CSV table of C-alpha atoms and ligand atoms in Angstrom, one decimal:
chain,number,residue,atom,x,y,z
W,1,UNK,CA,96.0,113.7,104.1
W,2,UNK,CA,98.8,114.1,106.6
W,3,UNK,CA,101.7,111.7,106.2
W,4,UNK,CA,102.8,109.7,109.3
W,5,UNK,CA,106.2,108.2,109.9
W,6,UNK,CA,107.5,105.6,112.2
W,7,UNK,CA,110.0,106.8,114.8
W,8,UNK,CA,112.2,104.1,116.5
W,9,UNK,CA,113.6,105.3,119.8
W,10,UNK,CA,116.8,103.7,120.8
W,11,UNK,CA,118.1,102.3,123.2
W,12,UNK,CA,114.5,101.5,124.2
W,13,UNK,CA,113.6,99.9,120.9
W,14,UNK,CA,110.2,101.5,121.1
W,15,UNK,CA,108.3,102.6,117.9
W,16,UNK,CA,105.9,105.6,117.8
W,17,UNK,CA,104.0,107.1,114.9
W,18,UNK,CA,104.7,110.8,114.2
W,19,UNK,CA,102.8,113.1,111.8
W,20,UNK,CA,105.0,115.1,109.3
W,21,UNK,CA,103.7,118.3,111.0
W,22,UNK,CA,104.4,117.1,114.6
W,23,UNK,CA,107.6,117.2,116.5
W,24,UNK,CA,109.3,113.9,117.4
W,25,UNK,CA,109.3,115.0,121.1
W,26,UNK,CA,105.5,115.5,121.0
W,27,UNK,CA,104.9,112.2,119.4
W,28,UNK,CA,107.0,110.4,122.0
W,29,UNK,CA,105.5,112.1,125.0
W,30,UNK,CA,102.0,111.5,123.8
W,31,UNK,CA,102.8,107.8,123.3
W,32,UNK,CA,104.1,107.6,126.8
W,33,UNK,CA,107.7,107.2,125.6
W,34,UNK,CA,109.7,109.5,127.9
W,35,UNK,CA,112.7,111.3,126.4
W,36,UNK,CA,114.6,114.1,128.1
W,37,UNK,CA,113.3,117.7,127.5
W,38,UNK,CA,113.0,121.0,129.3
W,39,UNK,CA,112.2,124.2,127.4
W,40,UNK,CA,110.3,122.5,124.5
W,41,UNK,CA,111.2,125.4,122.2
W,42,UNK,CA,114.7,124.6,120.8
W,43,UNK,CA,116.7,126.7,123.2
W,44,UNK,CA,118.0,124.6,126.1
W,45,UNK,CA,119.5,121.5,124.3
W,46,UNK,CA,118.2,119.0,126.8
W,47,UNK,CA,116.4,117.0,124.1
W,48,UNK,CA,119.5,116.7,121.9
W,49,UNK,CA,119.5,113.3,120.2
W,50,UNK,CA,121.3,111.5,117.4
W,51,UNK,CA,119.5,110.6,114.2
W,52,UNK,CA,120.8,107.1,113.4
W,53,UNK,CA,118.7,106.6,110.2
W,54,UNK,CA,116.3,108.7,108.2
W,55,UNK,CA,115.7,112.4,107.5
W,56,UNK,CA,114.4,115.2,109.7
W,57,UNK,CA,113.6,118.9,109.4
W,58,UNK,CA,115.5,120.5,112.2
W,59,UNK,CA,112.8,123.2,112.6
W,60,UNK,CA,113.6,126.3,114.7
W,61,UNK,CA,116.5,125.0,116.6
W,62,UNK,CA,118.6,127.8,118.1
W,63,UNK,CA,122.1,127.8,116.6
W,64,UNK,CA,123.4,127.9,120.2
W,65,UNK,CA,121.5,124.8,121.3
W,66,UNK,CA,122.3,122.9,118.1
W,67,UNK,CA,125.5,124.0,116.5
W,68,UNK,CA,126.2,123.6,112.8
W,69,UNK,CA,128.8,120.9,113.3
W,70,UNK,CA,126.4,119.0,115.5
W,71,UNK,CA,123.8,119.0,112.7
W,72,UNK,CA,126.5,117.7,110.3
W,73,UNK,CA,127.2,115.0,112.8
W,74,UNK,CA,123.6,113.9,112.7
W,75,UNK,CA,122.4,115.5,116.0
W,76,UNK,CA,118.9,117.1,116.3
W,77,UNK,CA,116.7,118.7,118.9
W,78,UNK,CA,113.6,116.5,119.3
W,79,UNK,CA,111.4,119.3,120.5
W,80,UNK,CA,111.5,121.2,117.2
W,81,UNK,CA,112.5,118.6,114.6
W,82,UNK,CA,109.9,116.9,112.4
W,83,UNK,CA,110.3,113.6,110.5
W,84,UNK,CA,110.7,113.6,106.7
W,85,UNK,CA,110.9,109.8,106.5
W,86,UNK,CA,110.9,106.9,108.9
W,87,UNK,CA,113.5,107.8,111.5
W,88,UNK,CA,115.6,106.0,114.1
W,89,UNK,CA,116.9,108.2,116.9
W,90,UNK,CA,119.2,107.5,119.9
W,91,UNK,CA,118.2,109.6,122.9
W,92,UNK,CA,119.6,109.9,126.4
W,93,UNK,CA,116.8,107.9,128.0
W,94,UNK,CA,118.3,107.0,131.4
W,95,UNK,CA,115.6,105.4,133.6
W,96,UNK,CA,114.5,107.8,136.4
W,97,UNK,CA,112.4,106.2,139.0
W,98,UNK,CA,111.5,109.5,140.7
W,99,UNK,CA,109.4,110.6,137.7
W,100,UNK,CA,106.2,108.9,136.9
W,101,UNK,CA,105.6,109.0,133.1
W,102,UNK,CA,102.2,110.5,132.4
W,103,UNK,CA,101.6,110.8,128.7
W,104,UNK,CA,101.1,114.3,127.3
W,105,UNK,CA,97.5,115.0,126.4
W,106,UNK,CA,95.5,118.0,125.2
W,107,UNK,CA,93.1,119.7,127.7
W,108,UNK,CA,90.4,122.3,127.5
W,109,UNK,CA,90.3,124.7,130.4
W,110,UNK,CA,88.4,127.8,131.6
W,111,UNK,CA,89.9,130.7,133.5
W,112,UNK,CA,88.4,130.7,137.0
W,113,UNK,CA,90.8,133.1,138.7
W,114,UNK,CA,93.1,135.9,137.6
W,115,UNK,CA,94.7,138.2,140.3
W,116,UNK,CA,97.6,140.5,140.6
W,117,UNK,CA,99.8,139.1,143.4
W,118,UNK,CA,102.9,141.3,143.0
W,119,UNK,CA,104.3,143.8,140.6
W,120,UNK,CA,103.9,142.5,137.0
W,121,UNK,CA,103.0,139.1,138.5
W,122,UNK,CA,99.6,137.3,138.1
W,123,UNK,CA,98.1,134.2,139.6
W,124,UNK,CA,96.1,132.4,136.9
W,125,UNK,CA,93.7,129.6,137.9
W,126,UNK,CA,92.5,127.3,135.1
W,127,UNK,CA,89.8,124.7,135.6
W,128,UNK,CA,90.3,121.7,133.3
W,129,UNK,CA,87.7,119.6,131.5
W,130,UNK,CA,89.1,116.5,133.4
W,131,UNK,CA,91.7,115.7,136.0
W,132,UNK,CA,95.4,116.1,135.2
W,133,UNK,CA,98.0,113.6,136.6
W,134,UNK,CA,101.4,115.1,137.0
W,135,UNK,CA,104.6,115.2,139.1
W,136,UNK,CA,105.1,118.2,141.5
W,137,UNK,CA,107.3,120.6,139.5
W,138,UNK,CA,106.1,119.9,136.0
W,139,UNK,CA,104.6,122.4,133.5
W,140,UNK,CA,102.0,122.8,130.8
W,141,UNK,CA,102.1,124.4,127.3
W,142,UNK,CA,99.4,127.1,126.9
W,143,UNK,CA,98.2,127.8,123.4
W,144,UNK,CA,98.4,131.6,122.6
W,145,UNK,CA,95.1,132.6,121.0
W,146,UNK,CA,95.2,134.0,117.5
W,147,UNK,CA,98.7,132.5,116.9
W,148,UNK,CA,98.3,129.1,115.3
W,149,UNK,CA,100.5,126.5,116.9
W,150,UNK,CA,102.3,129.0,119.2
W,151,UNK,CA,102.5,127.9,122.9
W,152,UNK,CA,104.2,129.2,126.0
W,153,UNK,CA,105.1,127.1,129.0
W,154,UNK,CA,104.1,127.7,132.6
W,155,UNK,CA,104.8,125.5,135.7
W,156,UNK,CA,102.0,124.3,138.0
W,157,UNK,CA,102.1,125.8,141.5
W,158,UNK,CA,99.3,123.5,142.7
W,159,UNK,CA,99.9,120.0,143.9
W,160,UNK,CA,99.2,116.7,142.2
W,161,UNK,CA,96.3,116.0,144.6
W,162,UNK,CA,94.6,119.2,143.2
W,163,UNK,CA,94.2,117.7,139.7
W,164,UNK,CA,91.3,119.8,138.3
W,165,UNK,CA,92.2,123.5,138.9
W,166,UNK,CA,95.7,124.4,137.9
W,167,UNK,CA,97.5,127.4,139.5
W,168,UNK,CA,100.0,129.3,137.4
W,169,UNK,CA,102.2,132.2,138.6
W,170,UNK,CA,103.1,134.4,135.6
W,171,UNK,CA,105.6,137.3,135.3
W,172,UNK,CA,105.0,139.9,132.6
W,173,UNK,CA,107.6,140.2,129.9
W,174,UNK,CA,107.8,143.6,128.2
W,175,UNK,CA,106.6,143.2,124.7
W,176,UNK,CA,106.1,139.4,125.3
W,177,UNK,CA,103.5,137.8,123.0
W,178,UNK,CA,101.8,135.7,125.7
W,179,UNK,CA,102.2,138.0,128.7
W,180,UNK,CA,102.1,141.6,127.5
W,181,UNK,CA,99.9,140.7,124.5
W,182,UNK,CA,97.4,138.4,126.2
W,183,UNK,CA,97.6,137.3,129.9
W,184,UNK,CA,98.3,140.9,131.1
W,185,UNK,CA,96.1,142.5,128.5
W,186,UNK,CA,92.7,141.1,127.8
W,187,UNK,CA,92.6,137.6,129.4
W,188,UNK,CA,89.5,137.4,131.7
W,189,UNK,CA,87.7,135.0,134.0
W,190,UNK,CA,85.5,132.8,131.9
W,191,UNK,CA,87.8,132.7,128.9
W,192,UNK,CA,88.5,129.3,127.3
W,193,UNK,CA,92.1,128.1,127.2
W,194,UNK,CA,93.7,125.2,125.3
W,195,UNK,CA,96.7,123.6,126.9
W,196,UNK,CA,98.7,120.4,126.9
W,197,UNK,CA,101.0,118.5,129.2
W,198,UNK,CA,102.4,117.5,131.6
W,199,UNK,CA,106.0,118.2,130.6
W,200,UNK,CA,109.4,118.4,132.3
W,201,UNK,CA,111.7,116.6,134.6
W,202,UNK,CA,112.3,119.3,137.3
W,203,UNK,CA,110.2,117.4,139.9
W,204,UNK,CA,110.2,116.7,143.6
W,205,UNK,CA,112.7,113.9,144.1
W,206,UNK,CA,110.7,111.3,146.0
W,207,UNK,CA,113.7,109.0,145.8
W,208,UNK,CA,115.9,111.3,148.0
W,209,UNK,CA,115.7,111.8,151.7
W,210,UNK,CA,118.5,114.3,152.2
W,211,UNK,CA,117.6,117.9,153.5
W,212,UNK,CA,117.3,120.3,150.6
W,213,UNK,CA,117.7,124.0,149.8
W,214,UNK,CA,115.2,125.3,147.3
W,215,UNK,CA,116.1,128.5,145.6
W,216,UNK,CA,113.4,130.5,143.7
W,217,UNK,CA,113.8,133.7,141.7
W,218,UNK,CA,110.6,135.6,140.7
W,219,UNK,CA,107.9,133.2,139.4
W,220,UNK,CA,110.5,130.4,139.6
W,221,UNK,CA,108.6,130.0,142.8
W,222,UNK,CA,105.7,128.2,141.1
W,223,UNK,CA,107.2,124.7,140.6
W,224,UNK,CA,109.0,124.9,143.9
W,225,UNK,CA,105.8,125.9,145.7
W,226,UNK,CA,104.2,122.7,144.3
W,227,UNK,CA,107.1,120.6,145.5
W,228,UNK,CA,107.1,122.0,149.0
W,229,UNK,CA,103.3,121.9,149.5
W,230,UNK,CA,103.2,118.3,148.0
W,231,UNK,CA,105.9,117.1,150.5
W,232,UNK,CA,104.3,118.8,153.5
W,233,UNK,CA,100.6,118.6,152.9
W,234,UNK,CA,100.6,115.1,151.4
W,235,UNK,CA,102.8,113.8,154.3
W,236,UNK,CA,105.7,112.6,152.3
W,237,UNK,CA,107.6,111.8,155.4
W,238,UNK,CA,110.6,110.4,153.6
W,239,UNK,CA,111.5,113.8,152.1
W,240,UNK,CA,114.1,115.5,154.3
W,241,UNK,CA,114.0,119.1,155.7
W,242,UNK,CA,113.1,121.7,153.2
W,243,UNK,CA,114.5,125.3,153.2
W,244,UNK,CA,113.0,127.8,150.8
W,245,UNK,CA,115.1,130.8,149.7
W,246,UNK,CA,112.7,133.1,147.8
W,247,UNK,CA,114.4,136.1,146.1
W,248,UNK,CA,113.0,139.4,145.0
W,249,UNK,CA,114.4,142.9,144.6
W,250,UNK,CA,111.9,144.6,146.8
W,251,UNK,CA,108.7,143.8,148.7
W,252,UNK,CA,106.5,144.9,145.8
W,253,UNK,CA,107.9,142.0,143.7
W,254,UNK,CA,107.5,139.4,146.5
W,255,UNK,CA,104.4,137.3,146.8
W,256,UNK,CA,102.8,134.4,148.8
W,257,UNK,CA,104.9,135.4,151.9
W,258,UNK,CA,102.0,134.7,154.3
W,259,UNK,CA,101.3,131.4,152.6
W,260,UNK,CA,104.9,130.2,153.3
W,261,UNK,CA,105.0,131.7,156.8
W,262,UNK,CA,101.8,129.7,157.6
W,263,UNK,CA,103.5,126.5,156.3
W,264,UNK,CA,106.5,127.2,158.4
W,265,UNK,CA,104.3,127.6,161.5
W,266,UNK,CA,102.4,124.4,160.6
W,267,UNK,CA,105.5,122.3,159.9
W,268,UNK,CA,108.3,123.8,162.0
W,269,UNK,CA,110.4,120.6,162.0
W,270,UNK,CA,110.1,120.0,158.3
W,271,UNK,CA,110.2,123.5,156.6
W,272,UNK,CA,112.2,126.7,156.9
W,273,UNK,CA,111.3,129.8,155.0
W,274,UNK,CA,113.9,132.5,154.0
W,275,UNK,CA,112.4,135.3,152.0
W,276,UNK,CA,115.3,137.6,150.7
W,277,UNK,CA,115.2,141.1,149.4
W,278,UNK,CA,118.2,142.4,147.5
W,279,UNK,CA,117.3,146.1,147.2
W,280,UNK,CA,115.3,146.8,150.3
W,281,UNK,CA,115.7,146.3,154.1
W,282,UNK,CA,112.5,145.1,155.7
W,283,UNK,CA,111.6,143.4,158.9
W,284,UNK,CA,111.1,139.7,158.6
W,285,UNK,CA,113.2,139.5,155.4
W,286,UNK,CA,116.8,138.6,154.9
W,287,UNK,CA,118.9,141.3,153.1
W,288,UNK,CA,120.7,140.4,150.0
W,289,UNK,CA,120.5,138.2,146.9
W,290,UNK,CA,119.3,134.6,147.7
W,291,UNK,CA,122.9,133.4,147.0
W,292,UNK,CA,124.3,135.9,149.5
W,293,UNK,CA,121.9,134.8,152.2
W,294,UNK,CA,122.5,131.1,151.5
W,295,UNK,CA,126.2,131.7,151.6
W,296,UNK,CA,125.9,133.3,155.1
W,297,UNK,CA,123.6,130.6,156.4
W,298,UNK,CA,125.7,127.6,155.4
W,299,UNK,CA,129.4,127.0,155.7
W,300,UNK,CA,129.0,124.1,153.3
W,301,UNK,CA,126.1,122.0,152.0
W,302,UNK,CA,127.6,118.6,152.1
W,303,UNK,CA,124.8,116.0,152.5
W,304,UNK,CA,122.1,118.4,151.0
W,305,UNK,CA,120.4,118.4,147.6
W,306,UNK,CA,119.5,121.7,145.8
W,307,UNK,CA,116.6,122.8,143.6
W,308,UNK,CA,116.9,126.0,141.6
W,309,UNK,CA,114.3,127.7,139.4
W,310,UNK,CA,114.0,131.2,137.9
W,311,UNK,CA,115.5,133.4,135.2
W,312,UNK,CA,118.7,132.0,133.5
W,313,UNK,CA,121.1,134.6,135.2
W,314,UNK,CA,119.8,133.8,138.6
W,315,UNK,CA,119.9,130.1,138.0
W,316,UNK,CA,123.5,130.3,136.9
W,317,UNK,CA,124.5,132.3,140.0
W,318,UNK,CA,122.8,129.8,142.3
W,319,UNK,CA,124.4,126.8,140.6
W,320,UNK,CA,127.9,128.4,141.2
W,321,UNK,CA,127.0,129.1,144.8
W,322,UNK,CA,125.8,125.5,145.4
W,323,UNK,CA,128.9,124.0,143.8
W,324,UNK,CA,131.2,126.2,145.9
W,325,UNK,CA,129.3,124.9,148.9
W,326,UNK,CA,130.3,121.4,147.9
W,327,UNK,CA,127.2,120.1,146.1
W,328,UNK,CA,127.9,117.9,143.2
W,329,UNK,CA,126.0,118.4,139.9
W,330,UNK,CA,124.1,115.1,140.5
W,331,UNK,CA,122.7,116.7,143.7
W,332,UNK,CA,121.3,119.8,141.9
W,333,UNK,CA,118.1,120.0,140.0
W,334,UNK,CA,117.3,123.1,138.0
W,335,UNK,CA,114.8,124.7,135.7
W,336,UNK,CA,115.6,127.9,133.7
W,337,UNK,CA,112.7,130.0,132.6
W,338,UNK,CA,114.2,130.4,129.1
W,339,UNK,CA,112.2,132.7,126.8
W,340,UNK,CA,112.5,133.6,123.1
W,341,UNK,CA,115.3,136.0,123.8
W,342,UNK,CA,117.4,133.1,125.1
W,343,UNK,CA,117.5,131.5,121.7
W,344,UNK,CA,119.8,134.3,120.7
W,345,UNK,CA,121.9,134.7,123.8
W,346,UNK,CA,121.8,131.6,126.0
W,347,UNK,CA,125.1,130.6,127.5
W,348,UNK,CA,124.9,127.1,129.1
W,349,UNK,CA,126.6,126.0,132.2
W,350,UNK,CA,129.1,123.4,131.2
W,351,UNK,CA,128.8,121.8,134.6
W,352,UNK,CA,125.1,120.8,134.8
W,353,UNK,CA,123.3,118.8,132.3
W,354,UNK,CA,119.8,118.5,133.8
D,401,FAD,C1,110.1,125.0,131.4
D,401,FAD,C2,109.6,126.4,131.6
D,401,FAD,C3,108.7,126.7,132.6
D,401,FAD,C4,108.3,128.1,132.7
D,401,FAD,N1,107.4,128.4,133.7
D,401,FAD,C5,107.1,129.7,133.9
D,401,FAD,C6,106.3,130.1,135.0
D,401,FAD,O1,105.8,129.2,135.8
D,401,FAD,N2,106.0,131.4,135.2
D,401,FAD,C7,106.5,132.4,134.3
D,401,FAD,O2,106.3,133.6,134.5
D,401,FAD,N3,107.3,132.0,133.3
D,401,FAD,C8,107.6,130.7,133.0
D,401,FAD,N4,108.4,130.4,132.0
D,401,FAD,C9,108.7,131.4,130.9
D,401,FAD,C10,107.5,131.5,129.9
D,401,FAD,O3,107.4,130.3,129.3
D,401,FAD,C11,107.7,132.6,128.8
D,401,FAD,O4,108.9,132.5,128.2
D,401,FAD,C12,107.5,134.0,129.3
D,401,FAD,O5,106.2,134.2,129.9
D,401,FAD,C13,107.6,135.0,128.1
D,401,FAD,O6,106.6,134.7,127.2
D,401,FAD,P1,106.0,135.9,126.2
D,401,FAD,O7,105.3,135.2,125.1
D,401,FAD,O8,105.3,136.9,127.0
D,401,FAD,O9,107.3,136.5,125.6
D,401,FAD,P2,108.0,136.2,124.2
D,401,FAD,O10,107.2,136.7,123.1
D,401,FAD,O11,108.4,134.8,124.2
D,401,FAD,O12,109.3,137.2,124.3
D,401,FAD,C14,110.2,137.0,125.4
D,401,FAD,C15,111.4,138.0,125.2
D,401,FAD,O13,112.1,137.7,124.1
D,401,FAD,C16,112.2,138.8,123.2
D,401,FAD,N5,112.3,138.1,121.8
D,401,FAD,C17,111.2,137.6,121.1
D,401,FAD,N6,111.6,137.0,120.0
D,401,FAD,C18,113.0,137.1,120.0
D,401,FAD,C19,114.0,136.7,119.1
D,401,FAD,N7,113.8,136.0,118.0
D,401,FAD,N8,115.3,137.0,119.4
D,401,FAD,C20,115.6,137.7,120.5
D,401,FAD,N9,114.7,138.1,121.4
D,401,FAD,C21,113.4,137.8,121.1
D,401,FAD,C22,111.0,139.6,123.4
D,401,FAD,O14,111.2,141.0,123.1
D,401,FAD,C23,110.9,139.4,124.9
D,401,FAD,O15,111.7,140.3,125.6
D,401,FAD,C24,108.8,129.1,131.8
D,401,FAD,C25,109.7,128.7,130.8
D,401,FAD,C26,110.1,127.4,130.7
D,401,FAD,C27,111.1,127.1,129.6
D,402,FES,S1,113.7,120.8,125.2
D,402,FES,FE1,114.5,120.8,123.2
D,402,FES,S2,115.9,122.4,123.2
D,402,FES,FE2,115.0,122.5,125.1
């Protein structure tokens, strides 16, 4: 029989039960107790918390995300640590009214679409066994078949009012277990998929009415597409003007251009689209990295908010640009698509916590 332990989450004073083979983050999110998290794989440090009482197994915490001296001080990463006794933790659970807390649940899905949309980039459509409620920008964990307990995280590109068929946009990673070894290899329409969610706090800020710049690199477009479509198509009039900077090296890496041009035509007062190519000149596309184009477009961004999503290097560059343009960290929301290689190499921006 699997042993269960009681986890007390301070400062909320909430108790949740957690199996010895379950992470504390998982137990909290399934019980509807929201604690901060991002990568869910021990690499980003967003879920760092203090163990006030009890024993935990720190699991596969990256030594960059949880340094040895922090372990000695009683810190842990909730997304990978498992209880070894009843435990009391103190987490950074600041109330955030823009995020509805939807408990994490398991879903069964079936692949109903799989298409190549750009070089090494696939759109995957999964029909769920029941509706999913989520915030625009959140992500799911997909179980990798044949590898017990191994999951990979992908952001929804569909909108909350499309709750049954989820759209994912997935970039191939060379030698990657889930991408090269499954999604780009033998995954096919009709295959069953196990997934859980929703996770994450990179969401459309329905509490903010400032104009925003949204910067997407590669498949970092997925959660941003969900946010933009949700704001426009679901008539969230309180959301300010949205400008999307979509970056790719060349046209063969760029996707969904027509989709965003159509949105721009439908909502000219609410949405501006700036597709940017860094290694090719082409009509209808700005030339340069997204950060160069943003730099040229705006003398400063005072009064704006920023959303950034993509590979860690691109996110870091975009954060620097936004801060040089006078945005404060509290006005910038970001998601880094950290993968397993990041566990060994991630260098965190000291300026942004989210
Ligand atoms: C919150 C979040 C949302 C995301 N959303 C998306 C999305 O919408 N679309 C998308 O395309 N991606 C997304 N990602 C990235 C995605 O989750 C995967 O990381 C990516 O698809 C790679 O998975 P993989 O199994 O193919 O590669 P992995 O097997 O995880 O390998 C990734 C790389 O790491 C190397 N590697 C493996 N193990 C180690 C090790 N121990 N040390 C050093 N290097 C190692 C591999 O050689 C490879 O180059 C997201 C990530 C996060 C954190
Ligand atoms: S969510 Fe735990 S380290 Fe990223």
